[in-house]
JSON list of C-alpha atoms in Angstrom, two decimals:
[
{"chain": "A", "resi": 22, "resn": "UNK", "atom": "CA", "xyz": [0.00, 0.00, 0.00]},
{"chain": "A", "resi": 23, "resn": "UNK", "atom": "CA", "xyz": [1.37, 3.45, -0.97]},
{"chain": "A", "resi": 24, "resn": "UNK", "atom": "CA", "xyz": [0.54, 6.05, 2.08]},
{"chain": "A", "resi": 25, "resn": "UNK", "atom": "CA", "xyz": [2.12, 9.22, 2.62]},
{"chain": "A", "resi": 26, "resn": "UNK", "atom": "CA", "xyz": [1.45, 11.39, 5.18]},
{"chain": "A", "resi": 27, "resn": "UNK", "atom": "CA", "xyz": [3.27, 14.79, 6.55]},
{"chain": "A", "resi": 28, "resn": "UNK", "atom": "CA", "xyz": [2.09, 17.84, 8.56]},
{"chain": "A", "resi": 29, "resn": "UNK", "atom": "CA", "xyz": [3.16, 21.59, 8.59]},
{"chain": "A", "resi": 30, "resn": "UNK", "atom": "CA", "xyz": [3.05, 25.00, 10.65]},
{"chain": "A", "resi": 31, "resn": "UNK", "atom": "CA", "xyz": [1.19, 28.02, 9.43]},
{"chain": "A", "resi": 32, "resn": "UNK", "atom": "CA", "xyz": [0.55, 31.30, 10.75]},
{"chain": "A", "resi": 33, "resn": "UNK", "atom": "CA", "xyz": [-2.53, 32.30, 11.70]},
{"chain": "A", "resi": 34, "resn": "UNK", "atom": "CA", "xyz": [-2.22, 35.37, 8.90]},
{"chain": "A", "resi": 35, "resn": "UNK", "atom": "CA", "xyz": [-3.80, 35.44, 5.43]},
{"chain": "A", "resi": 36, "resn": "UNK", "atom": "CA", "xyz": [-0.72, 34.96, 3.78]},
{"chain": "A", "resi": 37, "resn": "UNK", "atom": "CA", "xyz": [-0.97, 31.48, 4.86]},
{"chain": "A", "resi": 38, "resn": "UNK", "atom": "CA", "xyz": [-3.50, 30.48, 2.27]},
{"chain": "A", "resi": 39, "resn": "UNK", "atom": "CA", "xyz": [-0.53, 30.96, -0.66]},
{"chain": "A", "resi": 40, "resn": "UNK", "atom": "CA", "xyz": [1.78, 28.85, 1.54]},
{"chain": "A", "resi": 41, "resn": "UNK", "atom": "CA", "xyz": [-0.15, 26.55, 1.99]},
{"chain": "A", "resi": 42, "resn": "UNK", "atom": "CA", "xyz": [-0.84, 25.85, -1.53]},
{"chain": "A", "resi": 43, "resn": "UNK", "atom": "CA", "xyz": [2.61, 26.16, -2.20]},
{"chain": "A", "resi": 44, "resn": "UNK", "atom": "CA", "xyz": [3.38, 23.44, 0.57]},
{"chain": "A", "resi": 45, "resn": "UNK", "atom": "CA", "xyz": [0.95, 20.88, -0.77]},
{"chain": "A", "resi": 46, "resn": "UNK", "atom": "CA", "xyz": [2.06, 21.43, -4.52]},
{"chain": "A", "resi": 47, "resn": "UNK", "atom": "CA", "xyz": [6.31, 20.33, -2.93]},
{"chain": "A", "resi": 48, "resn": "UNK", "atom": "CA", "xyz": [4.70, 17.45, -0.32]},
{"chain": "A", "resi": 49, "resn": "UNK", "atom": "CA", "xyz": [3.04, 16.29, -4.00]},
{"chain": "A", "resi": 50, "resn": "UNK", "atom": "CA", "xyz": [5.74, 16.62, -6.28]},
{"chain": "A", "resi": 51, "resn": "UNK", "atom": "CA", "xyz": [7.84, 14.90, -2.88]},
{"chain": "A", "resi": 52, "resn": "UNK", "atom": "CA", "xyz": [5.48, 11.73, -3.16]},
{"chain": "A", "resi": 53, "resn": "UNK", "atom": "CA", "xyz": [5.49, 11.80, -7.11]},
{"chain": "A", "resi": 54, "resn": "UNK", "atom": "CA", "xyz": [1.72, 12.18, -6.60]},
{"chain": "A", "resi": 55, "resn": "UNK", "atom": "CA", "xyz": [0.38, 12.76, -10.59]},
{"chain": "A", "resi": 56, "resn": "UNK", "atom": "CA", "xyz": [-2.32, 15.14, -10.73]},
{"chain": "A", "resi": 57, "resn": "UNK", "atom": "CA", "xyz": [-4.46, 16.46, -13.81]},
{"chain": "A", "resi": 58, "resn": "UNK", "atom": "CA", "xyz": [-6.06, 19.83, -13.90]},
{"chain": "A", "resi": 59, "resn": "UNK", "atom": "CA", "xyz": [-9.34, 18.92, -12.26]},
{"chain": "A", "resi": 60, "resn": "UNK", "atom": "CA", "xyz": [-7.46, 17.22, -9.00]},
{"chain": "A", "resi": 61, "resn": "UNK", "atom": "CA", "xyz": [-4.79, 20.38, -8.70]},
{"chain": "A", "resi": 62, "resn": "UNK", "atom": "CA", "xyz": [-7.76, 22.72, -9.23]},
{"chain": "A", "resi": 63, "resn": "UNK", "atom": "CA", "xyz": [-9.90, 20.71, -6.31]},
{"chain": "A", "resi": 64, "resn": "UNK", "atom": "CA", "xyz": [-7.00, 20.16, -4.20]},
{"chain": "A", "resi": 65, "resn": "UNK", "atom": "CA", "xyz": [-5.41, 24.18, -4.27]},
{"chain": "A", "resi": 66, "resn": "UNK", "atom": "CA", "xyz": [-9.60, 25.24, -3.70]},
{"chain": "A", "resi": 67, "resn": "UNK", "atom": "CA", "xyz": [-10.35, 23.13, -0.76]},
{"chain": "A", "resi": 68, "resn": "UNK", "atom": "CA", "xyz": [-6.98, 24.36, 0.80]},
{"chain": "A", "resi": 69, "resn": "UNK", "atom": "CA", "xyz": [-7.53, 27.53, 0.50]},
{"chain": "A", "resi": 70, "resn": "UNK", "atom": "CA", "xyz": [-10.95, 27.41, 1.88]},
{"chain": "A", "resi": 71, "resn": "UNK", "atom": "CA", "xyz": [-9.79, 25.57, 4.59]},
{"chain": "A", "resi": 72, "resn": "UNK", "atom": "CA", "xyz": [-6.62, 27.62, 5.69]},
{"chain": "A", "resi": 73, "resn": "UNK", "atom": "CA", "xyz": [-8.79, 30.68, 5.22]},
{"chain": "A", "resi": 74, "resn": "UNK", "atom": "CA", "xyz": [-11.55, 29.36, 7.30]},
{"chain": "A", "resi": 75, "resn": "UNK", "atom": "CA", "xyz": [-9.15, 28.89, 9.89]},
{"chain": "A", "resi": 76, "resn": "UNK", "atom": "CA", "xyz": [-7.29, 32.14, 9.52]},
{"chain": "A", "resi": 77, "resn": "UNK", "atom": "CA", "xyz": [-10.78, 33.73, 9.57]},
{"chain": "A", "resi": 78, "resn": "UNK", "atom": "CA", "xyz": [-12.24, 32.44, 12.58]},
{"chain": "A", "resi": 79, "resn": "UNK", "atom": "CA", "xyz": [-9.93, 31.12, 15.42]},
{"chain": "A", "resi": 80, "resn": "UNK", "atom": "CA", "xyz": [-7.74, 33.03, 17.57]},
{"chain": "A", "resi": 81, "resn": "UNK", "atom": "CA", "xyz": [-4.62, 30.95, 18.47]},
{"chain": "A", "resi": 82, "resn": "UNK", "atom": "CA", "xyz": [-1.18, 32.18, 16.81]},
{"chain": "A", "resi": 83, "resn": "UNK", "atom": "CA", "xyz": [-1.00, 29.42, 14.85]},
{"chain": "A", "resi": 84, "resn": "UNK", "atom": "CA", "xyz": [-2.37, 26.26, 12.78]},
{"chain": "A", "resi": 85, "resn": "UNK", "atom": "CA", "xyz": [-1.77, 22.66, 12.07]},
{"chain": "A", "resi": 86, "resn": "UNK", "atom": "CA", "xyz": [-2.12, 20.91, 8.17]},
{"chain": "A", "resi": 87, "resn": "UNK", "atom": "CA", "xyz": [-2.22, 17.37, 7.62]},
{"chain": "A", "resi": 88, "resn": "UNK", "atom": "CA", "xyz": [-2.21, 16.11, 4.47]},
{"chain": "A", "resi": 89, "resn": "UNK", "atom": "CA", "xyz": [-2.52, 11.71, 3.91]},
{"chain": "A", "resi": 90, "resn": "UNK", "atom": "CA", "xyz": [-2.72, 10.31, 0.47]},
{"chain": "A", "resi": 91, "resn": "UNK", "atom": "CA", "xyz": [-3.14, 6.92, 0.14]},
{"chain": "A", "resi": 92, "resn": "UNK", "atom": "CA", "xyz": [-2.06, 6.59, -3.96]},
{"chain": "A", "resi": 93, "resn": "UNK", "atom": "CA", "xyz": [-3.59, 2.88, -4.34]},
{"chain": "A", "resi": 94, "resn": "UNK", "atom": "CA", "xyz": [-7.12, 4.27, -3.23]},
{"chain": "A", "resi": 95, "resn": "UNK", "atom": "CA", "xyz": [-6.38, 7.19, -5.22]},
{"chain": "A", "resi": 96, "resn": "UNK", "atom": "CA", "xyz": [-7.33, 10.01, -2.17]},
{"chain": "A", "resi": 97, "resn": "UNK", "atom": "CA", "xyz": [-5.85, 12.70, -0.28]},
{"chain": "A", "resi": 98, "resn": "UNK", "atom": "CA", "xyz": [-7.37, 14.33, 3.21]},
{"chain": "A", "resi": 99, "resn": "UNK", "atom": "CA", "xyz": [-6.25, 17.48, 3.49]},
{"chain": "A", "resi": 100, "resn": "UNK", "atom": "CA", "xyz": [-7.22, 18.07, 7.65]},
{"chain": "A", "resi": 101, "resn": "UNK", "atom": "CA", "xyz": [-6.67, 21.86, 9.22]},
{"chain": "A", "resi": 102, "resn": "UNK", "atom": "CA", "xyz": [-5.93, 21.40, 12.86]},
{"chain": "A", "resi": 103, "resn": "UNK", "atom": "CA", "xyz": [-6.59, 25.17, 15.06]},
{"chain": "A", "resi": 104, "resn": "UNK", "atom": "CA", "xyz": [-7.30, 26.36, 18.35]},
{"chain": "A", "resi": 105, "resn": "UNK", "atom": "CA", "xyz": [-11.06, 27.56, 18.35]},
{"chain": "A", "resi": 106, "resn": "UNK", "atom": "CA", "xyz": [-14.08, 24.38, 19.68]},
{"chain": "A", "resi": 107, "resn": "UNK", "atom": "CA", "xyz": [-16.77, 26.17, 17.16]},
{"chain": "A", "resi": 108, "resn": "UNK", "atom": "CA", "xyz": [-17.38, 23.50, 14.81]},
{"chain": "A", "resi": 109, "resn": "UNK", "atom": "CA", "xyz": [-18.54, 25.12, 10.89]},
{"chain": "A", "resi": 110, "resn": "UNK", "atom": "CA", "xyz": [-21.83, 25.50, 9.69]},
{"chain": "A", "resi": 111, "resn": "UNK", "atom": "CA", "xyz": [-23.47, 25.40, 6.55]},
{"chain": "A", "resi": 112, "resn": "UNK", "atom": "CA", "xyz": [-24.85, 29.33, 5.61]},
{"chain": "A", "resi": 113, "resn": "UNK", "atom": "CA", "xyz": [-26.49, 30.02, 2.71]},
{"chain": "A", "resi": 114, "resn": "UNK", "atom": "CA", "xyz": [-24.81, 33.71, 1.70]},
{"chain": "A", "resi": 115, "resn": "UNK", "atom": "CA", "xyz": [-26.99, 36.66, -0.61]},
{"chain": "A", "resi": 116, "resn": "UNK", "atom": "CA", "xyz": [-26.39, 37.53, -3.27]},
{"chain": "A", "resi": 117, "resn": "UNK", "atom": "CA", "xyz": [-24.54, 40.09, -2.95]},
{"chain": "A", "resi": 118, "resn": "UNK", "atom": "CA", "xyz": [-22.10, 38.51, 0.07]},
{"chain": "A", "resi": 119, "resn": "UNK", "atom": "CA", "xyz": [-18.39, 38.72, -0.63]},
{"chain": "A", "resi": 120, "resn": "UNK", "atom": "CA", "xyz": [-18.20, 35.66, 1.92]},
{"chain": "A", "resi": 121, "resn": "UNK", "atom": "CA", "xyz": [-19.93, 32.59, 3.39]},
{"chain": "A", "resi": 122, "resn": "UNK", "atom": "CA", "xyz": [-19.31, 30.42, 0.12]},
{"chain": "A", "resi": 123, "resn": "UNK", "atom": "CA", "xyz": [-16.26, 28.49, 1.32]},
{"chain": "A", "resi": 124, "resn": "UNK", "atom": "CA", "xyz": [-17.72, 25.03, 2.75]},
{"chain": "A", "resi": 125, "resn": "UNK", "atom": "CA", "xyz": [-20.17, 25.23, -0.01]},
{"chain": "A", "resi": 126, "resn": "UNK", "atom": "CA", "xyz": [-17.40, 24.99, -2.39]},
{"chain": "A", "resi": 127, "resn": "UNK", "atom": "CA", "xyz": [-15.75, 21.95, -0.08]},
{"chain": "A", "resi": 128, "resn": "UNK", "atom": "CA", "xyz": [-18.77, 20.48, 0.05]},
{"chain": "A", "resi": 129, "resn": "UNK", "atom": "CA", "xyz": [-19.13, 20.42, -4.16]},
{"chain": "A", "resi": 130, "resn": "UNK", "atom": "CA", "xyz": [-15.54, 19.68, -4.80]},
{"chain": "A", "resi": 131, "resn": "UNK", "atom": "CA", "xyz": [-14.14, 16.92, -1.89]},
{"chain": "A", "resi": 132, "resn": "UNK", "atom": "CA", "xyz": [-16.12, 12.94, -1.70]},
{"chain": "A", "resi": 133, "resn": "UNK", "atom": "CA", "xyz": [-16.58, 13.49, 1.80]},
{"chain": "A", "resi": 134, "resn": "UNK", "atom": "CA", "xyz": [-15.81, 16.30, 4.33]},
{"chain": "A", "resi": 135, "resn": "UNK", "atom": "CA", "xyz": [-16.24, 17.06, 7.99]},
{"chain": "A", "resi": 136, "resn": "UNK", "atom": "CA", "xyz": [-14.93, 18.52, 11.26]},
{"chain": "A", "resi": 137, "resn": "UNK", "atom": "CA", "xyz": [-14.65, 17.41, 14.91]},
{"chain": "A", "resi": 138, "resn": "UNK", "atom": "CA", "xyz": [-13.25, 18.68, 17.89]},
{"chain": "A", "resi": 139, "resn": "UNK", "atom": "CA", "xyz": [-10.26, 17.28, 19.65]},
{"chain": "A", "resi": 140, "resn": "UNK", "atom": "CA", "xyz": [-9.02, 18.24, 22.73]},
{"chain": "A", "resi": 141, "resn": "UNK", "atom": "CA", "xyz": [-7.27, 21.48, 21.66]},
{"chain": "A", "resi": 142, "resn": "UNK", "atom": "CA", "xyz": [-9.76, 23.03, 19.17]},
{"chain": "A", "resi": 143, "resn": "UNK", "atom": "CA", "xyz": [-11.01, 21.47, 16.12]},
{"chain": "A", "resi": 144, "resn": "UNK", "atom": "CA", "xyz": [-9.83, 19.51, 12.92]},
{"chain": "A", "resi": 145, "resn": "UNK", "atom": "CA", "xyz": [-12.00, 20.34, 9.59]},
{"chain": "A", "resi": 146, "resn": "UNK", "atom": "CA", "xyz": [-10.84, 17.71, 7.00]},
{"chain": "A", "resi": 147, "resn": "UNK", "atom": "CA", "xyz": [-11.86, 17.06, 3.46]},
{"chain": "A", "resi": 148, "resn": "UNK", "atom": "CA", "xyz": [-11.08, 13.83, 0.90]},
{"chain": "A", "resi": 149, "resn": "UNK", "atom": "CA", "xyz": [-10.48, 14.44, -2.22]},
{"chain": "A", "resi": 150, "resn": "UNK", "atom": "CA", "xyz": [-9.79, 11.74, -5.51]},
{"chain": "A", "resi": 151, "resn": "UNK", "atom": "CA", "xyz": [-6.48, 11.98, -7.65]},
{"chain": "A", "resi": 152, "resn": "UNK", "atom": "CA", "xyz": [-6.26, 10.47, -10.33]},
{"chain": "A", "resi": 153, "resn": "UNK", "atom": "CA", "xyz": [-4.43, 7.18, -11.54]},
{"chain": "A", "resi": 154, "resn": "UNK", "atom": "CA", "xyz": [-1.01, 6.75, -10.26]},
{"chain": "A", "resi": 155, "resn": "UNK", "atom": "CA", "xyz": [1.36, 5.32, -12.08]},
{"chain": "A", "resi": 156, "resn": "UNK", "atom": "CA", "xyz": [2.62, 1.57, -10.72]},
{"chain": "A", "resi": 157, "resn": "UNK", "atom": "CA", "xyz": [6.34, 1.40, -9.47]},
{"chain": "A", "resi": 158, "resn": "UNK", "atom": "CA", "xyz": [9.03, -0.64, -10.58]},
{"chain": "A", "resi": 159, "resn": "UNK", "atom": "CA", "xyz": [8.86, -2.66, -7.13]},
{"chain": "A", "resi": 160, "resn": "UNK", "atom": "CA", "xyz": [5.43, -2.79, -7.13]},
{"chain": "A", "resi": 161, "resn": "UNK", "atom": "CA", "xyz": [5.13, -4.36, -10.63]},
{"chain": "A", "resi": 162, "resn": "UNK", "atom": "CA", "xyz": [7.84, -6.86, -9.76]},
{"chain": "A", "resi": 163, "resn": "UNK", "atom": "CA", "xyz": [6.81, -7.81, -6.32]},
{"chain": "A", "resi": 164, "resn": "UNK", "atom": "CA", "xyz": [3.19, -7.75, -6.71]},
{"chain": "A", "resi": 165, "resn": "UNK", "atom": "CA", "xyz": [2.13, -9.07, -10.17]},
{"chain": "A", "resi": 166, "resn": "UNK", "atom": "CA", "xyz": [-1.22, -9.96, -9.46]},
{"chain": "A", "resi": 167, "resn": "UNK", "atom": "CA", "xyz": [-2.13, -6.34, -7.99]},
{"chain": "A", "resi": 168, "resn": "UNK", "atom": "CA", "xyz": [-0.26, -4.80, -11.09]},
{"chain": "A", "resi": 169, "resn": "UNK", "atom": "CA", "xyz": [-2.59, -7.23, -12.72]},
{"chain": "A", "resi": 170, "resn": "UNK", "atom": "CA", "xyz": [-6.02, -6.14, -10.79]},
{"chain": "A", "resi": 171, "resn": "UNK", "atom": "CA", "xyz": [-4.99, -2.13, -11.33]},
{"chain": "A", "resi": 172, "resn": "UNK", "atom": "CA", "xyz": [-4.15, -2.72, -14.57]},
{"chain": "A", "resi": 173, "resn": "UNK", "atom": "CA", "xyz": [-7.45, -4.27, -15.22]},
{"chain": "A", "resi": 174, "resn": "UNK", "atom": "CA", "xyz": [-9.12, -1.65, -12.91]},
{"chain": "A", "resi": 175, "resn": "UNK", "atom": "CA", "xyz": [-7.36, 1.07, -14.82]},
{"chain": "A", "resi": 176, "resn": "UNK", "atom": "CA", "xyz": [-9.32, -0.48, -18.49]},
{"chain": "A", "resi": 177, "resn": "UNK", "atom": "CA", "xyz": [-12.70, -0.85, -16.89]},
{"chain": "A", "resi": 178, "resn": "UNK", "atom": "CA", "xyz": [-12.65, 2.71, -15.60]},
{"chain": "A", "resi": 179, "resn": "UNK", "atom": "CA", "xyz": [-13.72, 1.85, -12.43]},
{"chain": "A", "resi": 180, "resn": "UNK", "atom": "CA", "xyz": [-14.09, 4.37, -9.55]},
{"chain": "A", "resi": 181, "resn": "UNK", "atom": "CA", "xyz": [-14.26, 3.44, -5.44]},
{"chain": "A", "resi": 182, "resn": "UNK", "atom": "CA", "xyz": [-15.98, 5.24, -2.74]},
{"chain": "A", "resi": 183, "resn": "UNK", "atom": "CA", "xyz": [-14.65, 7.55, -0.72]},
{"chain": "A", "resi": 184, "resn": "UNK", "atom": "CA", "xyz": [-12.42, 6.43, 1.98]},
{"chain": "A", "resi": 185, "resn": "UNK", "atom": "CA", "xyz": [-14.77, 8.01, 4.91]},
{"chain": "A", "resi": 186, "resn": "UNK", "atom": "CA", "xyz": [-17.64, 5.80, 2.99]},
{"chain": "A", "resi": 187, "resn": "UNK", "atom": "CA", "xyz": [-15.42, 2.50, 3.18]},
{"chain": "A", "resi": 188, "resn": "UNK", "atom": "CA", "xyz": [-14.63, 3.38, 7.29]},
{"chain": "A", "resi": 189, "resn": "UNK", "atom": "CA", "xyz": [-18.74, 3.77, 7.87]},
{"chain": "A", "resi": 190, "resn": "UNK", "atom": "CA", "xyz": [-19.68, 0.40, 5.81]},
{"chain": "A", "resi": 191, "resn": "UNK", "atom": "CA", "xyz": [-17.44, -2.04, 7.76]}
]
């Protein structure tokens, strides 16, 4: 199974929303994650809304992002980690609102997506699907009948459920 899985610091400042797309495109190109436009475009949107969320409304100095892809279920949770216990809610913005469209745009753009507190604040998460990843060398040599399976998988055009979807069916 190919997981990776890293963290990093941000400021609690709007110029944490750049960095923070900046720090997921490196952890990416780190993994040799491949991503098409509609991934990139998903992934960069949901954190941004995220990070901004957080910058927005929490008052510690600082914030926590996760990011875990799992490249043979072809997902990565992006999870924002700050200080405040107020959990997000869905608003329906006018018109007219320069705001409130964030977790709307989450909601439309990850497979699943949620928050919970912990014991220092709150974690607001979000899945989202990559696309096929290419097989490794080692993983075509040591494991010929899942090269076999993806391979196969890859031809149908199959697609799997979100990961969140495969924890609540067991």
């Amino acid at each position: 199974m190919r997981v990776c899985s890293s963290s990093f610091l941000l400021i609690r400042d709007p110029v944490s929303v750049p960095v923070s797309r900046q720090r997921l495109g490196r952890l990416l190109k780190q993994w040799g994650v491949r991503t098409d436009a509609d991934s990139r475009m998903a992934l960069e949107t949901v954190i941004s809304e995220l990070v901004t969320n957080a910058v927005r409304h929490t008052t510690g100095a600082m914030l926590t992002v996760g990011v875990h892809a799992n490249l043979d279920l072809r997902r990565l949770i992006i999870e924002v980690y700050d200080g405040s216990q107020a959990l997000p809610h869905h608003q329906v913005p006018g018109p007219e609102a320069e705001t409130g469209r964030g977790m709307f745009l989450v909601e439309r753009l990850a497979l699943a997506h949620g928050a919970n507190q912990t014991t220092r604040g709150k974690k607001v998460w979000a899945e989202v699907a990559l696309p096929d990843q290419p097989l490794t060398r080692r993983q075509l040599l040591t494991h010929p009948r899942r090269a076999a399976r993806a391979l196969a998988r890859r031809l149908s055009g199959s697609r799997r459920q979100p990961m969140a979807a495969l924890l609540t069916t067991a």
